[in-house]
Short mmCIF file of C-alpha atoms in Angstrom, two decimals:
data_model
loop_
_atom_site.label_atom_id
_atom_site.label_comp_id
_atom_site.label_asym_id
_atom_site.label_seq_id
_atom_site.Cartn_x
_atom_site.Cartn_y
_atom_site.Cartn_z
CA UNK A 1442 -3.64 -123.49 52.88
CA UNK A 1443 -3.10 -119.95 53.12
CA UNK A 1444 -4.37 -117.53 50.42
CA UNK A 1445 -1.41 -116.71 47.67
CA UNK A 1446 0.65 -113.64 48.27
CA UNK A 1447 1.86 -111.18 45.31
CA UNK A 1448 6.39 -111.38 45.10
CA UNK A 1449 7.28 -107.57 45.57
CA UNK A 1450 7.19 -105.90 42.54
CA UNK A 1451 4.90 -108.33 40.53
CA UNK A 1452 2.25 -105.57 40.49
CA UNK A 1453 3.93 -103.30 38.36
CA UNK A 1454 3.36 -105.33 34.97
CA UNK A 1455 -0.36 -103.24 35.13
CA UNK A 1456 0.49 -100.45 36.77
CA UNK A 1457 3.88 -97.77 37.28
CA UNK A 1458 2.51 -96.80 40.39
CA UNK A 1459 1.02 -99.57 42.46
CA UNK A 1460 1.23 -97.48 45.92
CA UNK A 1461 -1.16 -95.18 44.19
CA UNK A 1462 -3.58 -93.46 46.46
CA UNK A 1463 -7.40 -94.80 46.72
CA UNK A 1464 -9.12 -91.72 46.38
CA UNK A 1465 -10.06 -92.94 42.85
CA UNK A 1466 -12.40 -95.88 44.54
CA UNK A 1467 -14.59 -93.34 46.60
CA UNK A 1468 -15.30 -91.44 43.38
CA UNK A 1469 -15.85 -94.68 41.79
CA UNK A 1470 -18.59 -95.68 44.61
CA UNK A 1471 -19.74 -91.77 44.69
CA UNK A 1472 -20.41 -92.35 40.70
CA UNK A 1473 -21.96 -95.53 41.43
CA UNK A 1474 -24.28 -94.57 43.76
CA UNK A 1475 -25.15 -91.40 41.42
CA UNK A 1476 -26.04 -93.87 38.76
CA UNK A 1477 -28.01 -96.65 40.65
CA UNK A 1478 -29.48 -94.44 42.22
CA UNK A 1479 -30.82 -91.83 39.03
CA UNK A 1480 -32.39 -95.55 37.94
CA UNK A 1481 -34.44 -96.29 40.91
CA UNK A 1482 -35.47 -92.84 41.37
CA UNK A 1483 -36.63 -92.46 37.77
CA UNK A 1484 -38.27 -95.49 37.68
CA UNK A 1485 -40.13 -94.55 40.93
CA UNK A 1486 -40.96 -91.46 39.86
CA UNK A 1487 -42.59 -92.84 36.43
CA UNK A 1488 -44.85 -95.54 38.11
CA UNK A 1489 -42.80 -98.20 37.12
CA UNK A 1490 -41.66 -99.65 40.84
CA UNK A 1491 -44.41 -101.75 42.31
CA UNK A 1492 -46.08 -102.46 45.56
CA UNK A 1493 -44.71 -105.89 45.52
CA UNK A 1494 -41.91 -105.57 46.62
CA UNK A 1495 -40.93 -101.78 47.26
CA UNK A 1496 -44.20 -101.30 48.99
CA UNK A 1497 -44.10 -104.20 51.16
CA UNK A 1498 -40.49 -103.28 52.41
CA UNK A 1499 -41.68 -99.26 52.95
CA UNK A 1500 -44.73 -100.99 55.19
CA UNK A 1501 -42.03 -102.65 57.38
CA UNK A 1502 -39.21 -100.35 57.50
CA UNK A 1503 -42.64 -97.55 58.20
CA UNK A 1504 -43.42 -99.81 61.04
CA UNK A 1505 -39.72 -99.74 62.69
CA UNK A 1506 -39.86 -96.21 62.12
CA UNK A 1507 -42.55 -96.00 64.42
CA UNK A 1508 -41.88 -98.63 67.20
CA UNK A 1509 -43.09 -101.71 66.06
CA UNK A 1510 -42.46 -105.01 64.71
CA UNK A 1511 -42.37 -104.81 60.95
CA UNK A 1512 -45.86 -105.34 59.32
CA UNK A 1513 -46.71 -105.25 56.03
CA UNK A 1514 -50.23 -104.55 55.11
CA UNK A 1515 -49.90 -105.70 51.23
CA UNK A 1516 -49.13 -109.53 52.54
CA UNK A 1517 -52.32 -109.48 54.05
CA UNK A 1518 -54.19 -107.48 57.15
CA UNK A 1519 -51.77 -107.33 59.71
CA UNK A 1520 -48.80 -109.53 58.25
CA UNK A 1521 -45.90 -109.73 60.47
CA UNK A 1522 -42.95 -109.51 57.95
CA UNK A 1523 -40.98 -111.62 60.09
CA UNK A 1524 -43.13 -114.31 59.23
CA UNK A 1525 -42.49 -113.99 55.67
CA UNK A 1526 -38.16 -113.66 55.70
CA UNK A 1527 -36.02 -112.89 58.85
CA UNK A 1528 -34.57 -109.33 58.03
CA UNK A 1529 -34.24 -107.82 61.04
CA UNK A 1530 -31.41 -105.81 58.81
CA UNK A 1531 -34.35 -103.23 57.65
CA UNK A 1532 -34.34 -102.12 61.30
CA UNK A 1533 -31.43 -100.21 60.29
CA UNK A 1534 -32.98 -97.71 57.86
CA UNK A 1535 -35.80 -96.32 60.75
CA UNK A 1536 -33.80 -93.42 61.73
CA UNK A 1537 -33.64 -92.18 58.09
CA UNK A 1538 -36.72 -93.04 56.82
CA UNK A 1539 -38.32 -90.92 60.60
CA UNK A 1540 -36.68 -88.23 58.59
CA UNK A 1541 -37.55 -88.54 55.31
CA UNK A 1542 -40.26 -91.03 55.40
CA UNK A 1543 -41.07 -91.73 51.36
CA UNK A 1544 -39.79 -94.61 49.32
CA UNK A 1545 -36.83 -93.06 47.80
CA UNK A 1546 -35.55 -93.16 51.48
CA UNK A 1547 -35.13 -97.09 50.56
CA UNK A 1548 -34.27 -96.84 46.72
CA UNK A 1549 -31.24 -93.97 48.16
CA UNK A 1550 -30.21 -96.05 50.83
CA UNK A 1551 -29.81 -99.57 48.59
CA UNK A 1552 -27.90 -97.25 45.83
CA UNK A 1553 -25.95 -96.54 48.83
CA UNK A 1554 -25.33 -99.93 50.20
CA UNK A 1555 -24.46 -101.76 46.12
CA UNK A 1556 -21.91 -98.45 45.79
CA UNK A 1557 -19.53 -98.33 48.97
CA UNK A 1558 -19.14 -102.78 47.81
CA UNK A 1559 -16.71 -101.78 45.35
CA UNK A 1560 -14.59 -100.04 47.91
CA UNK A 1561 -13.13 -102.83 49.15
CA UNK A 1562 -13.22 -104.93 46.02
CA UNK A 1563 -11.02 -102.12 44.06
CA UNK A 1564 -8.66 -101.91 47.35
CA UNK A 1565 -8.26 -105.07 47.11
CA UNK A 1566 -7.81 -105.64 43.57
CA UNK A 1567 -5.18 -102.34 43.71
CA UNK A 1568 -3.71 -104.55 46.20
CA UNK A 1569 -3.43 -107.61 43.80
CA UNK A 1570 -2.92 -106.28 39.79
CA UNK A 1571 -2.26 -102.47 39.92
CA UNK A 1572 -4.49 -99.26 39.89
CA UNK A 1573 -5.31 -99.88 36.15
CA UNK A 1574 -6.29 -103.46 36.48
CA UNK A 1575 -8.67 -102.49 39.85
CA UNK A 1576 -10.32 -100.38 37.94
CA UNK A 1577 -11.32 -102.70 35.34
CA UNK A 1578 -12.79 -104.92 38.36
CA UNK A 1579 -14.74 -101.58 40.05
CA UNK A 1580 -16.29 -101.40 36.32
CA UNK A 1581 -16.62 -105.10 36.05
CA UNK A 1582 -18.59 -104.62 39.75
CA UNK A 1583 -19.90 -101.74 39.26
CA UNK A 1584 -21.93 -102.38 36.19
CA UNK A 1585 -22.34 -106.05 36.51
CA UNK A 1586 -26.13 -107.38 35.84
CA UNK A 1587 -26.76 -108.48 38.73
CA UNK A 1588 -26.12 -105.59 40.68
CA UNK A 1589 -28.22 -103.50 37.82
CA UNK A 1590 -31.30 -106.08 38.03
CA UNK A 1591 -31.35 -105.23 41.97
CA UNK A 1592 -31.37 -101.04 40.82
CA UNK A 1593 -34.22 -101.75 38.09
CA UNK A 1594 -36.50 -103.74 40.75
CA UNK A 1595 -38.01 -101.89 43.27
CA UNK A 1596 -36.07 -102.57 46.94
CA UNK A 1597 -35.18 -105.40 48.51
CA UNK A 1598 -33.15 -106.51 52.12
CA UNK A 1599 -30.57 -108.22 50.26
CA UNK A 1600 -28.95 -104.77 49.13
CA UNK A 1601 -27.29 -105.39 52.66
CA UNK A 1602 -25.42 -108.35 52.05
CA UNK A 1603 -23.90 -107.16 48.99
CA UNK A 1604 -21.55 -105.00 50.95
CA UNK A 1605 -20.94 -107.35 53.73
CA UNK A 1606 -20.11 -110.12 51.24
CA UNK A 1607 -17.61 -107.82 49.82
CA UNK A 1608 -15.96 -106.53 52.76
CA UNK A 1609 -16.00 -110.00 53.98
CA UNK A 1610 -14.99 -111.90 51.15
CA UNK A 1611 -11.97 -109.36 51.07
CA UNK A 1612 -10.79 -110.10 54.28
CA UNK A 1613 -11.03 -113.98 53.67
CA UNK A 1614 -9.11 -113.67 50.64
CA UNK A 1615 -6.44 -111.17 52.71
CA UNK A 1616 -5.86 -114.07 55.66
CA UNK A 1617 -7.55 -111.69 58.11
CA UNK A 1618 -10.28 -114.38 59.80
CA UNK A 1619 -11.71 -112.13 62.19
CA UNK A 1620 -12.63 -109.16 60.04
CA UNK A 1621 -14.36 -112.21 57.84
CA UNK A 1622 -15.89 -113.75 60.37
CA UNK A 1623 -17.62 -110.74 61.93
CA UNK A 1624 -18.92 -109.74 58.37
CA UNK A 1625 -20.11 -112.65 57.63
CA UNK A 1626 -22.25 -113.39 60.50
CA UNK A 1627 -24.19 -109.87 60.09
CA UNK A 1628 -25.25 -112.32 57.14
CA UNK A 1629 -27.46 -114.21 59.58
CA UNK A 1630 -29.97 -110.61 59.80
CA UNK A 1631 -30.14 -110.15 56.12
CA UNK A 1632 -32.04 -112.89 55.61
CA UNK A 1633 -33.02 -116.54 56.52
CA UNK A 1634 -30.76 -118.43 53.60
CA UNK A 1635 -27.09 -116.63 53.96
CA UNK A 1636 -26.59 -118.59 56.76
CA UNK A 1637 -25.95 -121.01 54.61
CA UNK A 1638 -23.40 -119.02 52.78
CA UNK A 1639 -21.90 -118.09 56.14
CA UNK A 1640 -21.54 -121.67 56.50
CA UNK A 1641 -19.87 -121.83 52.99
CA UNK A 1642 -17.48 -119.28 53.93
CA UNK A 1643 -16.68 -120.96 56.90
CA UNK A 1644 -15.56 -124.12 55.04
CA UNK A 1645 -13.28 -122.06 52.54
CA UNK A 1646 -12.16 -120.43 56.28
CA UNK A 1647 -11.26 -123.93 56.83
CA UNK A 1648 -9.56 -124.64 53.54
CA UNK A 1649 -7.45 -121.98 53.69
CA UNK A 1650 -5.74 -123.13 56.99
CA UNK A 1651 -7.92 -121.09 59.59
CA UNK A 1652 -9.27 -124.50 60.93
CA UNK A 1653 -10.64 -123.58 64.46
CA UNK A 1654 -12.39 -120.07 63.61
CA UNK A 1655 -13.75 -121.45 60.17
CA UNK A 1656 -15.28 -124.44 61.75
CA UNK A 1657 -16.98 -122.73 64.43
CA UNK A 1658 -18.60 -120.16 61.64
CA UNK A 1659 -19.54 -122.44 59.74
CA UNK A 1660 -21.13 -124.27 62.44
CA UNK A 1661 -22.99 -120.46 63.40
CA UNK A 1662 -23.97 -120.43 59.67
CA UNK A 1663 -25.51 -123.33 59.17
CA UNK A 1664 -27.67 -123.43 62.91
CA UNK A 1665 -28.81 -119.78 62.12
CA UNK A 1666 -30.21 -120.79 59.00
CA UNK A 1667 -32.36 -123.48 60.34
CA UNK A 1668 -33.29 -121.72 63.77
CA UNK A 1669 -34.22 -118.73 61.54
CA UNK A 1670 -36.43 -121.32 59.02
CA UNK A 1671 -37.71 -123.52 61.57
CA UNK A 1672 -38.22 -121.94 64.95
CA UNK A 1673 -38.15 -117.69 64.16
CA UNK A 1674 -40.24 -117.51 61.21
CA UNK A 1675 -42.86 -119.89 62.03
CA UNK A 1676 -43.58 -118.47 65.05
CA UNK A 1677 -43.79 -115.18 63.46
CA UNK A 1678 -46.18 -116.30 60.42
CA UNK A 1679 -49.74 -116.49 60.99
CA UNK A 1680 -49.83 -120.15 59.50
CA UNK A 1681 -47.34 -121.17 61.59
CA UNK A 1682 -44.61 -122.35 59.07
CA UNK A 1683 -42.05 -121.52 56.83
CA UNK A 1684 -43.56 -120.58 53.62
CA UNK A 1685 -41.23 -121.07 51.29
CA UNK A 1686 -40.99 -125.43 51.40
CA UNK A 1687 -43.54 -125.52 48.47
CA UNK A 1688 -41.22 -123.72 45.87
CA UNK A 1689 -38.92 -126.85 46.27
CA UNK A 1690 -41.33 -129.85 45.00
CA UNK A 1691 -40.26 -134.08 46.23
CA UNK A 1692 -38.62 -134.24 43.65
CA UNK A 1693 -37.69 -131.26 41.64
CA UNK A 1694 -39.64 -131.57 38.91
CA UNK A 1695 -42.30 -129.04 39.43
CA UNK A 1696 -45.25 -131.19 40.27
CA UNK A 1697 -44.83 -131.22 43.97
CA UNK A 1698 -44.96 -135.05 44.17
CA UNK A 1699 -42.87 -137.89 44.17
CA UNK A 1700 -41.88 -139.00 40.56
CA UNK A 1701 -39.54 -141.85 38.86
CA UNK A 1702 -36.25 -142.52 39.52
CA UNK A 1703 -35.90 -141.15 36.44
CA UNK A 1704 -36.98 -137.97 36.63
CA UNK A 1705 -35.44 -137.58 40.16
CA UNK A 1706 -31.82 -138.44 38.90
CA UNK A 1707 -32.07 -136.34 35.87
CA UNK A 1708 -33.37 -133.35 38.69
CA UNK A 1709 -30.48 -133.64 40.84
CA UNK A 1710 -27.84 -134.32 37.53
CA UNK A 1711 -28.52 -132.35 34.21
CA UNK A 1712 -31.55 -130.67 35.94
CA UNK A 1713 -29.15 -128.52 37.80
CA UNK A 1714 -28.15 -126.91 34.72
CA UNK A 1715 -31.03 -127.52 32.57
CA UNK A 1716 -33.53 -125.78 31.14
CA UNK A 1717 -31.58 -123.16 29.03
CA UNK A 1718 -32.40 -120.19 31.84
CA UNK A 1719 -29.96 -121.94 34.25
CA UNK A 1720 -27.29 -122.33 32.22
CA UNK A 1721 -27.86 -118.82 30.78
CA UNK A 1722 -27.03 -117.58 33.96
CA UNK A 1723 -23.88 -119.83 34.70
CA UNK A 1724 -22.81 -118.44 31.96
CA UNK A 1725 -23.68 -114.72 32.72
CA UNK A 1726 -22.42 -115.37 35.82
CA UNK A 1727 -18.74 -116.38 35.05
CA UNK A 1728 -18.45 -114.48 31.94
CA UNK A 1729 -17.82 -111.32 33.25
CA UNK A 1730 -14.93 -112.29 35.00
CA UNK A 1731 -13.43 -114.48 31.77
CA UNK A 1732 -14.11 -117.58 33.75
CA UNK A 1733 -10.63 -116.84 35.67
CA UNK A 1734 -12.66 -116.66 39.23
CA UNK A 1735 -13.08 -120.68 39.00
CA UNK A 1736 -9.83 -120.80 39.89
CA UNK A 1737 -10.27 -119.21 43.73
CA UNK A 1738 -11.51 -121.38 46.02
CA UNK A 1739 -13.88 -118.10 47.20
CA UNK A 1740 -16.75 -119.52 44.50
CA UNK A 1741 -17.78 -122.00 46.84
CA UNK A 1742 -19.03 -119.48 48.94
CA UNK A 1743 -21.96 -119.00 45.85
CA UNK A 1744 -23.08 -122.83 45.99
CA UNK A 1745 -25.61 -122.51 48.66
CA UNK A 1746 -27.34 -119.70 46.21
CA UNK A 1747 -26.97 -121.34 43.20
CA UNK A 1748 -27.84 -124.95 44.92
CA UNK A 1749 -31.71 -123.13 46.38
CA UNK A 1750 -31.98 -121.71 43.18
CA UNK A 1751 -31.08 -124.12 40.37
CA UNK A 1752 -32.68 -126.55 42.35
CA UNK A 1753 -36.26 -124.75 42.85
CA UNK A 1754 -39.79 -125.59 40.91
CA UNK A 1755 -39.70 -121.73 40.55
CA UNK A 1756 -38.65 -120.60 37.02
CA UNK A 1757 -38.35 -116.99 38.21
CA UNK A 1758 -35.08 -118.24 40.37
CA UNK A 1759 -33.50 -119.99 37.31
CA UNK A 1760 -32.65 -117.01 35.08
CA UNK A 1761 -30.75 -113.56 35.76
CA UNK A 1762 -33.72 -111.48 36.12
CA UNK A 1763 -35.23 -109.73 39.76
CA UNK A 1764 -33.10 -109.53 42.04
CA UNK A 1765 -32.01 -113.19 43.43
CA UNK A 1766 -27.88 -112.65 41.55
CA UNK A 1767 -27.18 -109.35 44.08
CA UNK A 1768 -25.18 -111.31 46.15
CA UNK A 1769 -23.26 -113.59 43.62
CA UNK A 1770 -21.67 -110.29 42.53
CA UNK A 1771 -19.29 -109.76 45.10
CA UNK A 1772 -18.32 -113.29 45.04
CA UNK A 1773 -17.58 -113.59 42.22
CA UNK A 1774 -15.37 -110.75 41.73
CA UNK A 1775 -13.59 -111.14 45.05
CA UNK A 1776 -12.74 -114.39 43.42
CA UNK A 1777 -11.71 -113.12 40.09
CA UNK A 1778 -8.80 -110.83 41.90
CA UNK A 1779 -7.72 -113.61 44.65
CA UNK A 1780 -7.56 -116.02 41.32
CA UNK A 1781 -5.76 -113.21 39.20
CA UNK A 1782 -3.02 -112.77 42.28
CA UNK A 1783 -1.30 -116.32 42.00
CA UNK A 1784 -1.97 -116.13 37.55
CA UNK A 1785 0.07 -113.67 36.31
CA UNK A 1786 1.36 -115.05 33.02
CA UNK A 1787 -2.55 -114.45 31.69
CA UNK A 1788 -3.81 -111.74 33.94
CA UNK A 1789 -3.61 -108.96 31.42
CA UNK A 1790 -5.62 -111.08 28.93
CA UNK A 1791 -7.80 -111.67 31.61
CA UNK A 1792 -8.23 -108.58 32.12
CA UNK A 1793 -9.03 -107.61 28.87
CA UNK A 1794 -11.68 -109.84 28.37
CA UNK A 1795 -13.63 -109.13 31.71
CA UNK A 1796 -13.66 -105.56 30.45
CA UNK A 1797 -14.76 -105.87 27.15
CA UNK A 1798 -18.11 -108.06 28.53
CA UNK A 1799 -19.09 -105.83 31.02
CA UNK A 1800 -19.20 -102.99 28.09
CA UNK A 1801 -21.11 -105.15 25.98
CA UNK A 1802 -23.24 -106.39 28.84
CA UNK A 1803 -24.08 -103.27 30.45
CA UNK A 1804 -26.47 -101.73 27.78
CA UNK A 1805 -28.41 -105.17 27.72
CA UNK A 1806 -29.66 -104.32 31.92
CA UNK A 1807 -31.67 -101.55 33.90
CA UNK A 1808 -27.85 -99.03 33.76
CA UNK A 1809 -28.21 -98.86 30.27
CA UNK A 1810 -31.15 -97.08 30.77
CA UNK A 1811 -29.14 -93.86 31.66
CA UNK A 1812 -28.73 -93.60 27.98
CA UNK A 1813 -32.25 -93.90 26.81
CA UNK A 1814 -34.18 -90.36 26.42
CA UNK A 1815 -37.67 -92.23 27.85
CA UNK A 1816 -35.77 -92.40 31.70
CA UNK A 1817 -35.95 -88.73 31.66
CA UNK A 1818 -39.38 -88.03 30.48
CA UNK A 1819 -42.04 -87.98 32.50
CA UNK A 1820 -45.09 -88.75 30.82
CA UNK A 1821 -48.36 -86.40 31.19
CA UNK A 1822 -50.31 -89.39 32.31
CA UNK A 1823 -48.04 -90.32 34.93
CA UNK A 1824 -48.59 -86.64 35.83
CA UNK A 1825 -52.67 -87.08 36.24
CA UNK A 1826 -52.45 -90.52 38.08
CA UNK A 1827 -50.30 -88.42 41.44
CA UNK A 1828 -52.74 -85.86 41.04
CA UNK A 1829 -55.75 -88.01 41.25
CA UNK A 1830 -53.66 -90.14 43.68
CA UNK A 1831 -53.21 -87.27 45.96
CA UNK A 1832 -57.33 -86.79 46.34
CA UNK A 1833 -57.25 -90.01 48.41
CA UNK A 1834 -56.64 -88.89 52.35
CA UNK A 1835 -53.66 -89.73 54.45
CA UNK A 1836 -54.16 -92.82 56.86
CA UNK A 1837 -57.49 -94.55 54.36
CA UNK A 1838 -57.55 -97.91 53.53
CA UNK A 1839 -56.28 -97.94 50.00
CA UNK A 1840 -56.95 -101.42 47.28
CA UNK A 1841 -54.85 -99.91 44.24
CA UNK A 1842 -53.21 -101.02 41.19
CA UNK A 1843 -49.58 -103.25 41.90
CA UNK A 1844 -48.03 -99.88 40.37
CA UNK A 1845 -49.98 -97.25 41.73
CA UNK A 1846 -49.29 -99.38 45.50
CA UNK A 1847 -46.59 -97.75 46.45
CA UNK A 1848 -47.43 -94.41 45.27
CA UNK A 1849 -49.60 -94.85 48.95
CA UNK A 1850 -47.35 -96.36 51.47
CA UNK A 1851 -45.94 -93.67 52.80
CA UNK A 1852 -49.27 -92.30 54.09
CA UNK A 1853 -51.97 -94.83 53.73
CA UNK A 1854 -52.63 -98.30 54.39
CA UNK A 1855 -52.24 -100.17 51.04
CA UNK A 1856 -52.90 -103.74 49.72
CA UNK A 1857 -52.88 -104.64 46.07
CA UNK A 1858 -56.28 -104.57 44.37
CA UNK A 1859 -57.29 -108.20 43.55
CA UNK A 1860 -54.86 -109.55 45.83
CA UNK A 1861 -56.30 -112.96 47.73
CA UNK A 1862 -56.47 -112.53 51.56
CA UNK A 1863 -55.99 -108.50 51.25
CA UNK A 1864 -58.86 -106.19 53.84
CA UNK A 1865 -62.21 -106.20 52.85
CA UNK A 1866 -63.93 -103.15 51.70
CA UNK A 1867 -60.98 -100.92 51.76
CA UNK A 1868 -62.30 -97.10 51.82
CA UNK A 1869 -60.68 -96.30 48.05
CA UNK A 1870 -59.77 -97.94 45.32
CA UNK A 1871 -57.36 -96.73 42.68
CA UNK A 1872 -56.67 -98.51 39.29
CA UNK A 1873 -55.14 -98.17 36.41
CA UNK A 1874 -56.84 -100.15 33.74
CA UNK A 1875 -55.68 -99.10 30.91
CA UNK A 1876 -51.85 -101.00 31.47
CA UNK A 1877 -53.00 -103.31 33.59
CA UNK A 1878 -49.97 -105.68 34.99
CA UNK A 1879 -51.91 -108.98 34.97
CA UNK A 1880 -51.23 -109.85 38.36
CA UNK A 1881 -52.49 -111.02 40.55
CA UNK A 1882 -55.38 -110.88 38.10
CA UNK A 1883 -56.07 -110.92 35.01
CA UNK A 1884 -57.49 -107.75 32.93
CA UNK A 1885 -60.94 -109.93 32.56
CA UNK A 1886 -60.79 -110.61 36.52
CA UNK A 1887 -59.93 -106.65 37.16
CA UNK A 1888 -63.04 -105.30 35.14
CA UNK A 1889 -65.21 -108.02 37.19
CA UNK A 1890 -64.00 -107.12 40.63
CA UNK A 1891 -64.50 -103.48 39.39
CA UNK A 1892 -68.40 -103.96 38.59
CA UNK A 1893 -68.83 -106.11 41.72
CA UNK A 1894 -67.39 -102.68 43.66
CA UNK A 1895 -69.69 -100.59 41.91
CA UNK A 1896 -72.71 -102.88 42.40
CA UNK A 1897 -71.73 -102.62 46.10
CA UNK A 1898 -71.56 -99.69 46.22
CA UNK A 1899 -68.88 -97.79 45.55
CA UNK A 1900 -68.76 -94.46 43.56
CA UNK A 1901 -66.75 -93.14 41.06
CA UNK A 1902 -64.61 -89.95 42.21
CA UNK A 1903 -62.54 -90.30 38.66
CA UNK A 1904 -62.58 -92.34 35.31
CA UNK A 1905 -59.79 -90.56 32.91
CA UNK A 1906 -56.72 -91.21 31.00
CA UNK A 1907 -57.70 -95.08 32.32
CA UNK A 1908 -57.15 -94.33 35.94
CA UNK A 1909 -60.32 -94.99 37.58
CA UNK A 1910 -60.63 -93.88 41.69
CA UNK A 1911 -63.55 -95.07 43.11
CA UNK A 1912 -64.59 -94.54 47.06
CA UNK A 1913 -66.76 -96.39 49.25
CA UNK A 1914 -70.03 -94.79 50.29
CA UNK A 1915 -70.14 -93.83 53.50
#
């Protein structure tokens, strides 16, 4: 079945001048990527980004920059990244991090990559309701929480898909198969699971009457995927395997093992929506779009997410914080305009509503925090920490505090203090102790670890405002 076309002049209920020019969506992105970008770079800049997981990506996109395969020292001495997820994706951001090799390199470039998605997604929706109803959708976008939860946490690779889902997900929608199947398999170097969701897209390719060319993608989907999980990352991981199995249990209900029937029926049932978290985020999900994207066939294309993810032993997956809802985002507002094109008795309503919950939403997530006075203060302790930080040399081993972590990438070779499996004896260690995370240890295990390293002898260089720098004796 083809997608639903718009009857000539049906536009014009929303807007006098649907023709209207689109020079309003690039200073929509440009405003975007101002704002997401302010956040990250703020947070950085206060000590509130961590090594997991903005450090980690620095250490591999560092090691592209210079050559080699990505490694990243805070998984361990030596970790080959690939081991861990297939992004071959970060390859991409080498050339500009040889230039202007720091962290905010990454935190500019994702701000980059969530801002030009609503390009297409307000053409398209210009297309479909009218300049004034697209640019309820770029806002709707634009601030949505899952998008902001990706700005307030660090870095990660999947700030690549967003746009690619978007541009993709546009061209499905438009009838134009090729243009979605070419963005959809750069999918498959984002990371190991969207090929499943290239295989989703596929099916809807098929749906929607493009039998042959969906097939076969969803076909590429689907055998990427496992290649990528069974054959490329093992081979890459020093264990040999894909480590991710364990956060799906037998069962799916968090022990690991095989349970009742019971328990196993209820897991793949009412467990799918249940504890409240999941259904929290169902609801957050659809809400900002007033429900009306249910009725495109384009949210299929978020099952394979939501299925890994509802369907995990890992509570952190279940709710809408981190960054795991990035790529829902695009769906589901690509689906919102291809539902609102064939419902246009309600679609001002519609409208309406998806407005008025992204304003009340947005405060409640990391772009509300444009508005608080604490983003743009930088406290005088966060001030002594980079100036004890900067007595450590470029190129020493460095065990520091999660937050302090990657304060060091960029010129040292960092783990995470406490962290099991990180390098022996590193030459410095830098802690804050005084707001102490709690992982991967507790304050109790911190203090321990720190009198063991003093009892073998390292000394303290400084002990103020709760930052304590210790180095090893030569």
């Amino acid at each position: 079945m083809a997608p639903p076309r718009l009857l000539p002049g049906s536009r014009h209920m929303l807007d006098e001048s649907p023709q209207a020019g689109i020079r309003w969506v690039w200073a929509a992105a440009a405003l975007l990527f101002a704002a997401y970008g302010t956040v990250s770079l703020r947070l950085h800049q206060r000590m509130l980004t961590t090594g997991y997981d903005l450090g980690i990506f620095e250490q591999a996109v560092r090691s592209y920059a210079h050559g080699h395969l990505p490694v990243a020292e805070l998984k361990g001495p030596g970790f080959p990244l690939l081991g861990d997820h297939f992004s071959p994706v970060l390859a991409t951001l080498a050339p500009l991090y040889r230039i202007w090799p720091t962290p905010e390199t990454l935190l500019v470039a994702q701000a980059a990559l969530l801002a030009v998605a609503v390009v297409p997604i307000a053409t398209f929706a210009q297309r479909t309701v009218g300049r004034r109803g697209a640019m309820v959708v770029a806002f709707g976008y634009g601030s949505s929480w899952g998008v902001a939860q990706v700005v307030g946490f660090d870095f990660h690779e999947v700030a690549f898909a967003v746009p690619m889902l978007a541009f993709g997900l546009v061209a499905l929608a438009e009838g134009r198969w090729r243009a979605a199947a070419l963005w959809s398999l750069a999918l498959l170097t984002v990371k190991e699971d969207l090929g499943l969701t290239v295989g989703a897209i596929g099916c809807v390719m098929v749906w929607r009457g493009a039998r042959r060319t969906g097939a076969a993608l969803a076909a590429a989907g689907v055998v990427g995927s496992m290649l990528e999980i069974l054959v490329v990352i093992p081979s890459f991981n020093p264990g040999g395997r894909f480590t991710y199995w364990d956060k799906m249990s037998a069962s799916g209900t968090g022990t690991g093992g095989p349970q009742g029937v019971g328990d196993t029926l209820y897991h793949w049932t009412l467990g799918v929506i249940a504890p409240d978290p999941k259904a929290t985020m169902l609801l957050m999900l659809l809400a900002p779009t007033a429900f009306v994207a249910l009725r495109s066939s384009l949210t299929w294309v978020c099952v394979p997410t939501l299925a890994w993810r509802l369907l995990s032993d890992n509570p952190d997956y279940w709710g809408t914080g981190f960054h795991y809802s990035a790529v829902l985002m695009p769906m589901v507002f690509v689906a919102f305009v291809d539902a609102l094109s064939s419902w246009e008795h309600s679609r001002r309503h519609a409208l309406t509503v998806a407005g008025a919950v992204a304003a009340l939403l947005l405060p409640q997530f990391p772009l509300g925090q444009l508005l608080h006075l604490d983003t743009w203060h930088t406290s005088a302790r966060v001030a002594q920490a980079h100036r004890i930080l900067q007595q450590i040399p470029d190129g020493a081993t460095v065990a520091a505090s999660n937050r302090l972590a990657p304060q060091l990438t960029d010129r040292a070779q960092v783990t995470v203090f406490g962290f099991p499996g990180s390098r022996p004896s590193p030459q410095w260690i830098a802690v804050d102790t005084a707001t102490p995370m709690g992982w991967p240890i507790s304050p109790l295990q911190e203090r321990q670890l720190i009198d063991q390293a003093l009892s073998d002898g390292y000394v303290t260089v400084v002990d103020r405002d709760g930052y304590l720098l210790l180095r090893r004796r030569q």
